Short mmCIF file of C-alpha atoms and ligand atoms in Angstrom, two decimals:
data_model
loop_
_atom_site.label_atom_id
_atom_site.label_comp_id
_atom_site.label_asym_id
_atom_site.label_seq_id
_atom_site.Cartn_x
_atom_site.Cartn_y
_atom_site.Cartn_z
CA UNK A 1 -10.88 9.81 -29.86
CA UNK A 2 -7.85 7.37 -29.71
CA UNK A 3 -9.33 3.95 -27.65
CA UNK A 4 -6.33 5.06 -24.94
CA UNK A 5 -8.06 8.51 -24.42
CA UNK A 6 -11.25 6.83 -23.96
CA UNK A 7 -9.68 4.68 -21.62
CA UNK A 8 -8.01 7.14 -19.60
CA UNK A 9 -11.05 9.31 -19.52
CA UNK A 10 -13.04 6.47 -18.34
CA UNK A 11 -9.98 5.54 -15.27
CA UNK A 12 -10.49 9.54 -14.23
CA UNK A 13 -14.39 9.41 -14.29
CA UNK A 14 -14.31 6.03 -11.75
CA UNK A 15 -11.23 8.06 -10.17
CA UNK A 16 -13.57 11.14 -9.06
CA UNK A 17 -16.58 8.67 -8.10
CA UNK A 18 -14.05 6.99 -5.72
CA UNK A 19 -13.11 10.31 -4.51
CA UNK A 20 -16.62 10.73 -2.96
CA UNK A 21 -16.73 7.16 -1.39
CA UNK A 22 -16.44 7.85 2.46
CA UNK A 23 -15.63 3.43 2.50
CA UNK A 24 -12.54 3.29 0.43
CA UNK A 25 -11.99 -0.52 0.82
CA UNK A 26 -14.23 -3.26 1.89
CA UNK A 27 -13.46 -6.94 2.14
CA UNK A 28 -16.05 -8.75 1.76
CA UNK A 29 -16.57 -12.17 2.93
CA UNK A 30 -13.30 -13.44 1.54
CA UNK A 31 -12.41 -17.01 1.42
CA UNK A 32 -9.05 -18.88 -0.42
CA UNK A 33 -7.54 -22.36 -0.12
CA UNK A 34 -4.22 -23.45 -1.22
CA UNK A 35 -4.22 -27.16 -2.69
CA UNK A 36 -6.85 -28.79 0.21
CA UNK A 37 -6.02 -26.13 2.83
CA UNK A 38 -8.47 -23.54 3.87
CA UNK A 39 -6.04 -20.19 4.04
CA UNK A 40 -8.91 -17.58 4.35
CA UNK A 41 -12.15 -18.56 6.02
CA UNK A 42 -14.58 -15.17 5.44
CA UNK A 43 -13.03 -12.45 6.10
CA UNK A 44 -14.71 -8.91 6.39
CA UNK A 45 -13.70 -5.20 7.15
CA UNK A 46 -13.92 -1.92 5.63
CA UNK A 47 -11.56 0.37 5.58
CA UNK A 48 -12.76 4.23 5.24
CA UNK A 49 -10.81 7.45 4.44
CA UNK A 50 -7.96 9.03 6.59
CA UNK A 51 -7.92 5.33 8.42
CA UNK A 52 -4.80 3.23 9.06
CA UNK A 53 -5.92 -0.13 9.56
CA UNK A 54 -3.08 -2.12 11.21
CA UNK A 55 -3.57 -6.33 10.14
CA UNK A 56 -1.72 -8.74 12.97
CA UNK A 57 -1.35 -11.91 13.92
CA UNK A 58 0.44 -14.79 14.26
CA UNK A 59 3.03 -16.31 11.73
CA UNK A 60 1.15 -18.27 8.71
CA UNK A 61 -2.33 -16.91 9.75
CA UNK A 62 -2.94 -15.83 6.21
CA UNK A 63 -1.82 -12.11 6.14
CA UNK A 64 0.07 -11.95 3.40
CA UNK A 65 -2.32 -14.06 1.37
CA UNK A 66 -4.93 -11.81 2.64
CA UNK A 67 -2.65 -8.73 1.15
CA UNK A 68 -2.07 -10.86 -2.08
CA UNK A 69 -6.06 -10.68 -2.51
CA UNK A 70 -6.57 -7.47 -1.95
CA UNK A 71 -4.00 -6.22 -4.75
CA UNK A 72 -5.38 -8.69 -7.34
CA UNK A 73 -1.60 -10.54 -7.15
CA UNK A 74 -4.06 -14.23 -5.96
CA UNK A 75 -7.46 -13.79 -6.97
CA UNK A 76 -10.44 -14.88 -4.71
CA UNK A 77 -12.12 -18.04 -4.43
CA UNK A 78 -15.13 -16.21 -3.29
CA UNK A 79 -16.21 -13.00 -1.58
CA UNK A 80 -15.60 -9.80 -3.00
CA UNK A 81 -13.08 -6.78 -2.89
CA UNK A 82 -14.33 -3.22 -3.42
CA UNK A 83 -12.84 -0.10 -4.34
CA UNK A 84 -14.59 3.20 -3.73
CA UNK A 85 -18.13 1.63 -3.91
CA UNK A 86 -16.49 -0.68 -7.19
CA UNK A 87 -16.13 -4.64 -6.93
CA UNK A 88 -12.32 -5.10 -8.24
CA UNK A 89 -12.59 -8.55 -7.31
CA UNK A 90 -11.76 -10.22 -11.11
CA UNK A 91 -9.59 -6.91 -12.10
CA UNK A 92 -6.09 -7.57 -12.62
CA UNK A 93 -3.57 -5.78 -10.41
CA UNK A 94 -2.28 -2.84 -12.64
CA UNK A 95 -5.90 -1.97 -13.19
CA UNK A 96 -6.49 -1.62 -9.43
CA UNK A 97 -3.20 -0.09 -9.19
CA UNK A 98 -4.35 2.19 -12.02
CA UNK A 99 -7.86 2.90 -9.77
CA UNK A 100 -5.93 4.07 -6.70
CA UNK A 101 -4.50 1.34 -4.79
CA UNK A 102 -0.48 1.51 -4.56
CA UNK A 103 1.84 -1.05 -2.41
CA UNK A 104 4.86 -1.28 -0.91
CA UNK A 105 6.90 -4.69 -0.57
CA UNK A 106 8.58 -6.11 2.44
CA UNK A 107 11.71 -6.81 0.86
CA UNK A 108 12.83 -3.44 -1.08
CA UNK A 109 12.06 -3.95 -4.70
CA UNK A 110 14.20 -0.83 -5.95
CA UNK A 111 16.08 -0.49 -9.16
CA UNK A 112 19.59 -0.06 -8.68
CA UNK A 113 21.18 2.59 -10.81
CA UNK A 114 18.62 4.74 -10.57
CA UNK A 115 18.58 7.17 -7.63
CA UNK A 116 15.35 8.39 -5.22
CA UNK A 117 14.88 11.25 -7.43
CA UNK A 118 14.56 8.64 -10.49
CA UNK A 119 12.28 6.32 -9.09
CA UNK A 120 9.70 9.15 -8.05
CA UNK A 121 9.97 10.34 -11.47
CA UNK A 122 9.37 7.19 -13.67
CA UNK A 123 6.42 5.96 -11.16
CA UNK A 124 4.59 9.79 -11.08
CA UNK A 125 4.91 9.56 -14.88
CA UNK A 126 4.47 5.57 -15.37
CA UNK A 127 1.30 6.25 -13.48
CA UNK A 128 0.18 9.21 -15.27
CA UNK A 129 0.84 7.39 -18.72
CA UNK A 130 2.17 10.78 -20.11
CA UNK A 131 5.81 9.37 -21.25
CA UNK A 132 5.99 7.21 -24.20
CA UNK A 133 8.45 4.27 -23.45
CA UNK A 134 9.95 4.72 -26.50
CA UNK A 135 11.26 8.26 -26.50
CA UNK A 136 12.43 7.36 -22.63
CA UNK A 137 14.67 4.68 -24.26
CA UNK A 138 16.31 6.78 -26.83
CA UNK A 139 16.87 9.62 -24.15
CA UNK A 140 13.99 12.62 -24.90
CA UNK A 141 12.02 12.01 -22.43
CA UNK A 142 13.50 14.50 -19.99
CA UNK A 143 11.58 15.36 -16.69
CA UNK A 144 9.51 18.12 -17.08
CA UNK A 145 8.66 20.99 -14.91
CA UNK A 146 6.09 19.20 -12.83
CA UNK A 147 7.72 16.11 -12.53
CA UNK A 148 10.95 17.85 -10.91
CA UNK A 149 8.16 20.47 -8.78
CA UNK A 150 6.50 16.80 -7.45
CA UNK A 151 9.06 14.80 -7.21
CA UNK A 152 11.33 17.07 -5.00
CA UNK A 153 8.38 18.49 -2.58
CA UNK A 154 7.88 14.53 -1.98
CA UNK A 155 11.83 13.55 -1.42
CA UNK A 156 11.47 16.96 0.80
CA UNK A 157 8.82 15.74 2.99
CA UNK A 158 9.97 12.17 3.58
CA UNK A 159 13.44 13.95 4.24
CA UNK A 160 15.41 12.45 1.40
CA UNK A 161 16.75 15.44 -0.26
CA UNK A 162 20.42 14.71 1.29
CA UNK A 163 20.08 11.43 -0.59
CA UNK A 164 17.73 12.63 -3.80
CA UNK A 165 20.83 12.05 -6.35
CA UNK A 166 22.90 8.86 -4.97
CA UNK A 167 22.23 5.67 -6.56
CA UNK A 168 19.92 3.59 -4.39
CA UNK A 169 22.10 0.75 -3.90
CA UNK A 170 24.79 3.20 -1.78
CA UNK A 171 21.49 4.14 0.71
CA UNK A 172 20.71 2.06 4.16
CA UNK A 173 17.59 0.05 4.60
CA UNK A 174 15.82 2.73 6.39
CA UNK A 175 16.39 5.03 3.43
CA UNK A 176 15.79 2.66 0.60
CA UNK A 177 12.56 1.95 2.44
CA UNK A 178 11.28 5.65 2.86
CA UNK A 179 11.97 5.79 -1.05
CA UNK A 180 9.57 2.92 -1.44
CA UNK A 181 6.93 4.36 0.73
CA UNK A 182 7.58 8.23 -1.44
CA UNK A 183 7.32 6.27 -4.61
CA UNK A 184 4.12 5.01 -3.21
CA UNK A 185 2.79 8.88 -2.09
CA UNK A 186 4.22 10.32 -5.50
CA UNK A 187 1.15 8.21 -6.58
CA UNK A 188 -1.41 10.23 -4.36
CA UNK A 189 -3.23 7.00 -3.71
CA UNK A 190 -6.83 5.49 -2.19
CA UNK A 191 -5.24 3.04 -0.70
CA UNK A 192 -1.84 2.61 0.31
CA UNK A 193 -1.29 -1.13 1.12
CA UNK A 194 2.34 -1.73 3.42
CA UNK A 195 3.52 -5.00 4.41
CA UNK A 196 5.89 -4.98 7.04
CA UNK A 197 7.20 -1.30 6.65
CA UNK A 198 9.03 -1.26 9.94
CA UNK A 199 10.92 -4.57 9.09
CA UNK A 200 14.85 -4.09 9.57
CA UNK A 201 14.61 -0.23 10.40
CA UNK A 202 16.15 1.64 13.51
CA UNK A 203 13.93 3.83 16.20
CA UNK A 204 14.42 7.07 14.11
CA UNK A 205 13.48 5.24 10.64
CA UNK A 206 10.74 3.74 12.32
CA UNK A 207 9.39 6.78 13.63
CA UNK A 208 9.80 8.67 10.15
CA UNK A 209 7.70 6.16 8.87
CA UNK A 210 5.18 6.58 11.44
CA UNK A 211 4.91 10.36 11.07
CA UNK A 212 4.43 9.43 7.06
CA UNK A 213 1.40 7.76 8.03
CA UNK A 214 -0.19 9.94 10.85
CA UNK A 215 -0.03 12.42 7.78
CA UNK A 216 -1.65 9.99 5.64
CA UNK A 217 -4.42 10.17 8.61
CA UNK A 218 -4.66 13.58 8.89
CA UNK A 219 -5.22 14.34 4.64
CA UNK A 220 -8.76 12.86 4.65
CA UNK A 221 -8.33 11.51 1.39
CA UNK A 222 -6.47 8.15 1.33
CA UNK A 223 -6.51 5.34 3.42
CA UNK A 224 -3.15 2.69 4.97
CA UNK A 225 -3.51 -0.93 5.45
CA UNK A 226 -0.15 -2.00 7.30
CA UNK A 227 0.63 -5.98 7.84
CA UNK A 228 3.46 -5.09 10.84
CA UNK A 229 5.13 -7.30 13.31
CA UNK A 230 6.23 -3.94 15.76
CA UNK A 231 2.75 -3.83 18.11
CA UNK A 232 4.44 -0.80 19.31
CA UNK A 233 4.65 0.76 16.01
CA UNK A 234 0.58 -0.35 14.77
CA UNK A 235 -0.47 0.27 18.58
CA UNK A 236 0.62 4.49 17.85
CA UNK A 237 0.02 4.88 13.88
CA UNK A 238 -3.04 2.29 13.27
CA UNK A 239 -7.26 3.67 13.77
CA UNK A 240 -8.29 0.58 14.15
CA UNK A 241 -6.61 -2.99 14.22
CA UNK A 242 -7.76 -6.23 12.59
CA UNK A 243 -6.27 -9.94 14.55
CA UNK A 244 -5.75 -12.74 12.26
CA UNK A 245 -5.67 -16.22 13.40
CA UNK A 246 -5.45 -19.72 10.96
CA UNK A 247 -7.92 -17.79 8.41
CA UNK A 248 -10.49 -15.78 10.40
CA UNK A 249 -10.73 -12.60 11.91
CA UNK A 250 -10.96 -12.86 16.05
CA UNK A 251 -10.80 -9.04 17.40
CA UNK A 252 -11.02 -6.16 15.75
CA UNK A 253 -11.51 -2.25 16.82
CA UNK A 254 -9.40 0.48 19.28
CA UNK A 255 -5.75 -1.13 18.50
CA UNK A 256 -4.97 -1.24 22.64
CA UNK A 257 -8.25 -2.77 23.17
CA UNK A 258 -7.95 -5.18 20.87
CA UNK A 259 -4.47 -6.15 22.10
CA UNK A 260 -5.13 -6.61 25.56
CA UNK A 261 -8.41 -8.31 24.90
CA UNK A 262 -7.22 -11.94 26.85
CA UNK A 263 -8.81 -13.95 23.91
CA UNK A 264 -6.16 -12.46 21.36
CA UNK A 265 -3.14 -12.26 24.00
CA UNK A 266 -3.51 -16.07 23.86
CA UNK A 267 -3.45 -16.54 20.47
CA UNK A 268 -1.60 -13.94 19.18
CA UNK A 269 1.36 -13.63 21.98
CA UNK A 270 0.80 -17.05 23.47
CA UNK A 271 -0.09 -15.74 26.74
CA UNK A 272 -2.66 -14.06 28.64
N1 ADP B 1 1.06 -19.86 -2.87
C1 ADP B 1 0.82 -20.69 -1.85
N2 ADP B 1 0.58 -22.01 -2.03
C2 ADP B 1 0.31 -22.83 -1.01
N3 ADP B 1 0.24 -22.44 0.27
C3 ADP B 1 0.45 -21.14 0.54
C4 ADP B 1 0.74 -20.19 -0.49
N4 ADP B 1 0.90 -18.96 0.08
C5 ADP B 1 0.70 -19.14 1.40
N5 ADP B 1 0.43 -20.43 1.68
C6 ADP B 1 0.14 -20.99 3.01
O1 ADP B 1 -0.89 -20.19 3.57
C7 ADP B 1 -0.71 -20.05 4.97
C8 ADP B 1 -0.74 -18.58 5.33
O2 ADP B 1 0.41 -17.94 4.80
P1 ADP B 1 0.60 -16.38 4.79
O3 ADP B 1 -0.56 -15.75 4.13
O4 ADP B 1 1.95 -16.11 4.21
O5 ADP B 1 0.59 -16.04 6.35
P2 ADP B 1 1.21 -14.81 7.16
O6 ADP B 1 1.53 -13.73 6.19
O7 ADP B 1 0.14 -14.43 8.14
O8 ADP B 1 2.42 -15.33 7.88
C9 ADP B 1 0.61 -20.72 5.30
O9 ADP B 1 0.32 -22.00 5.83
C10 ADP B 1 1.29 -20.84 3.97
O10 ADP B 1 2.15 -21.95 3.93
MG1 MG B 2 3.41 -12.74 5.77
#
């Protein structure tokens, strides 16, 4: 057996052992300075399956670092990251990507040229290692059947078929954004990590968005973690809600608990 069979066979094994996990992510006592400042002081949650965990707080309370951890883009200085039961922790990030986890970015990171239909089709089959790069390059490596069948029931469902063929460049934010987040479902993932999805979108984008991830709820399988400034928006798609504040986490639980709990109104809105 060629050593990238092995390998692959080994990714699907761990695949179906993470399938059974009923904790899909757990953060584990996580701690990370920059230079001599303490960014993360010990943070812990788990996140289980069909779960949309929204992450607030304030500006600089170590969100995005906390994101950056999680996806293996800055490792930890201590505490631990697990995947489906597996510590990931020292794994770089396409090898978590390659175990389930999939992202999307809060500026759009899309390839112009290349329409929606495109970019589901090169991540499905990045992802599934089936194309070889080089016959891509000189122009074989033609979609096949499946690819098309997958790639055009997701541009259907996140209602992008009008769009499916126009270079990404000529779409609005609201669609090049619902491309990222298909690109990211193409990938059937564990766990789908979004930072700031709702960021520059109207009330009907938003709310597409939102019905993308109250389906996400309801498929038992996978699980959201969504940084998001709109407390509106994590308030009506997020299970539970995690407050960040300079490092640590101070409320967690029932998202309209936690957010009029007077502790957090103080330090997250400034007033109580
Ligand atoms: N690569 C880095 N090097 C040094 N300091 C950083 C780095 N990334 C973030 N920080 C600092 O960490 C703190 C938290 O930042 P961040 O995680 O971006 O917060 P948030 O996403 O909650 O706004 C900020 O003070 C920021 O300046
Ligand atoms: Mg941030």
């Amino acid at each position: 057996m060629t050593e990238q069979r092995v390998q692959a066979l080994d990714i699907s094994c761990r695949l179906d052992a993470i399938g059974e996990m009923p904790t899909l992510l757990e953060v584990d006592k996580v701690y990370k300075r920059f230079g001599g400042l303490e960014i993360l002081s010990g943070v812990s949650f788990s996140v289980g399956r069909g779960e949309v965990f929204g992450l607030v707080g304030p500006n600089g309370a170590g969100k995005t670092t906390l994101f950056n951890c999680i996806l293996g883009i800055v490792p930890v200085d201590s505490g631990r990251i697990v995947l489906g039961g597996r510590d990931v922790s020292n794994l770089p990030v396409w090898k978590r990507a390659s175990l389930g986890m999939a992202r999307t970015f809060q500026r759009l990171e899309l390839f112009s040229g290349l329409t929606p239909r495109e970019h589901l089709i090169i991540a499905y089959r990045t992802h599934k290692r089936s194309g070889s790069i080089l016959k891509d390059l000189i122009g074989h490596g033609l979609p096949t059947r499946e690819e098309l069948d997958r790639a055009a029931s997701i541009l259907e469902l996140f209602g992008l078929m009008d769009v499916a063929d126009v270079p990404v460049e000529a779409l609005s934010l609201g669609h090049g954004r619902l491309v990222e987040l298909a690109r990211a479902f193409i990938l059937d993932p564990f766990v789908l990590m979004m930072d700031e999805p709702s960021s520059g979108l109207d009330a009907a984008e938003t709310a597409r968005i939102s019905d993308m991830l109250e389906r996400l709820r309801g498929n038992g399988r996978s699980c959201a973690i969504i940084v998001e400034h709109d407390l509106d928006m994590v308030t009506k798609v997020a299970s539970q809600i995690a407050v960040l504040d300079s490092g640590s986490i101070i409320a967690q639980g029932d998202p309209r608990e936690v957010l009029n709990d007077p502790e957090v109104r103080k330090a997250y809105l400034g007033k109580v």
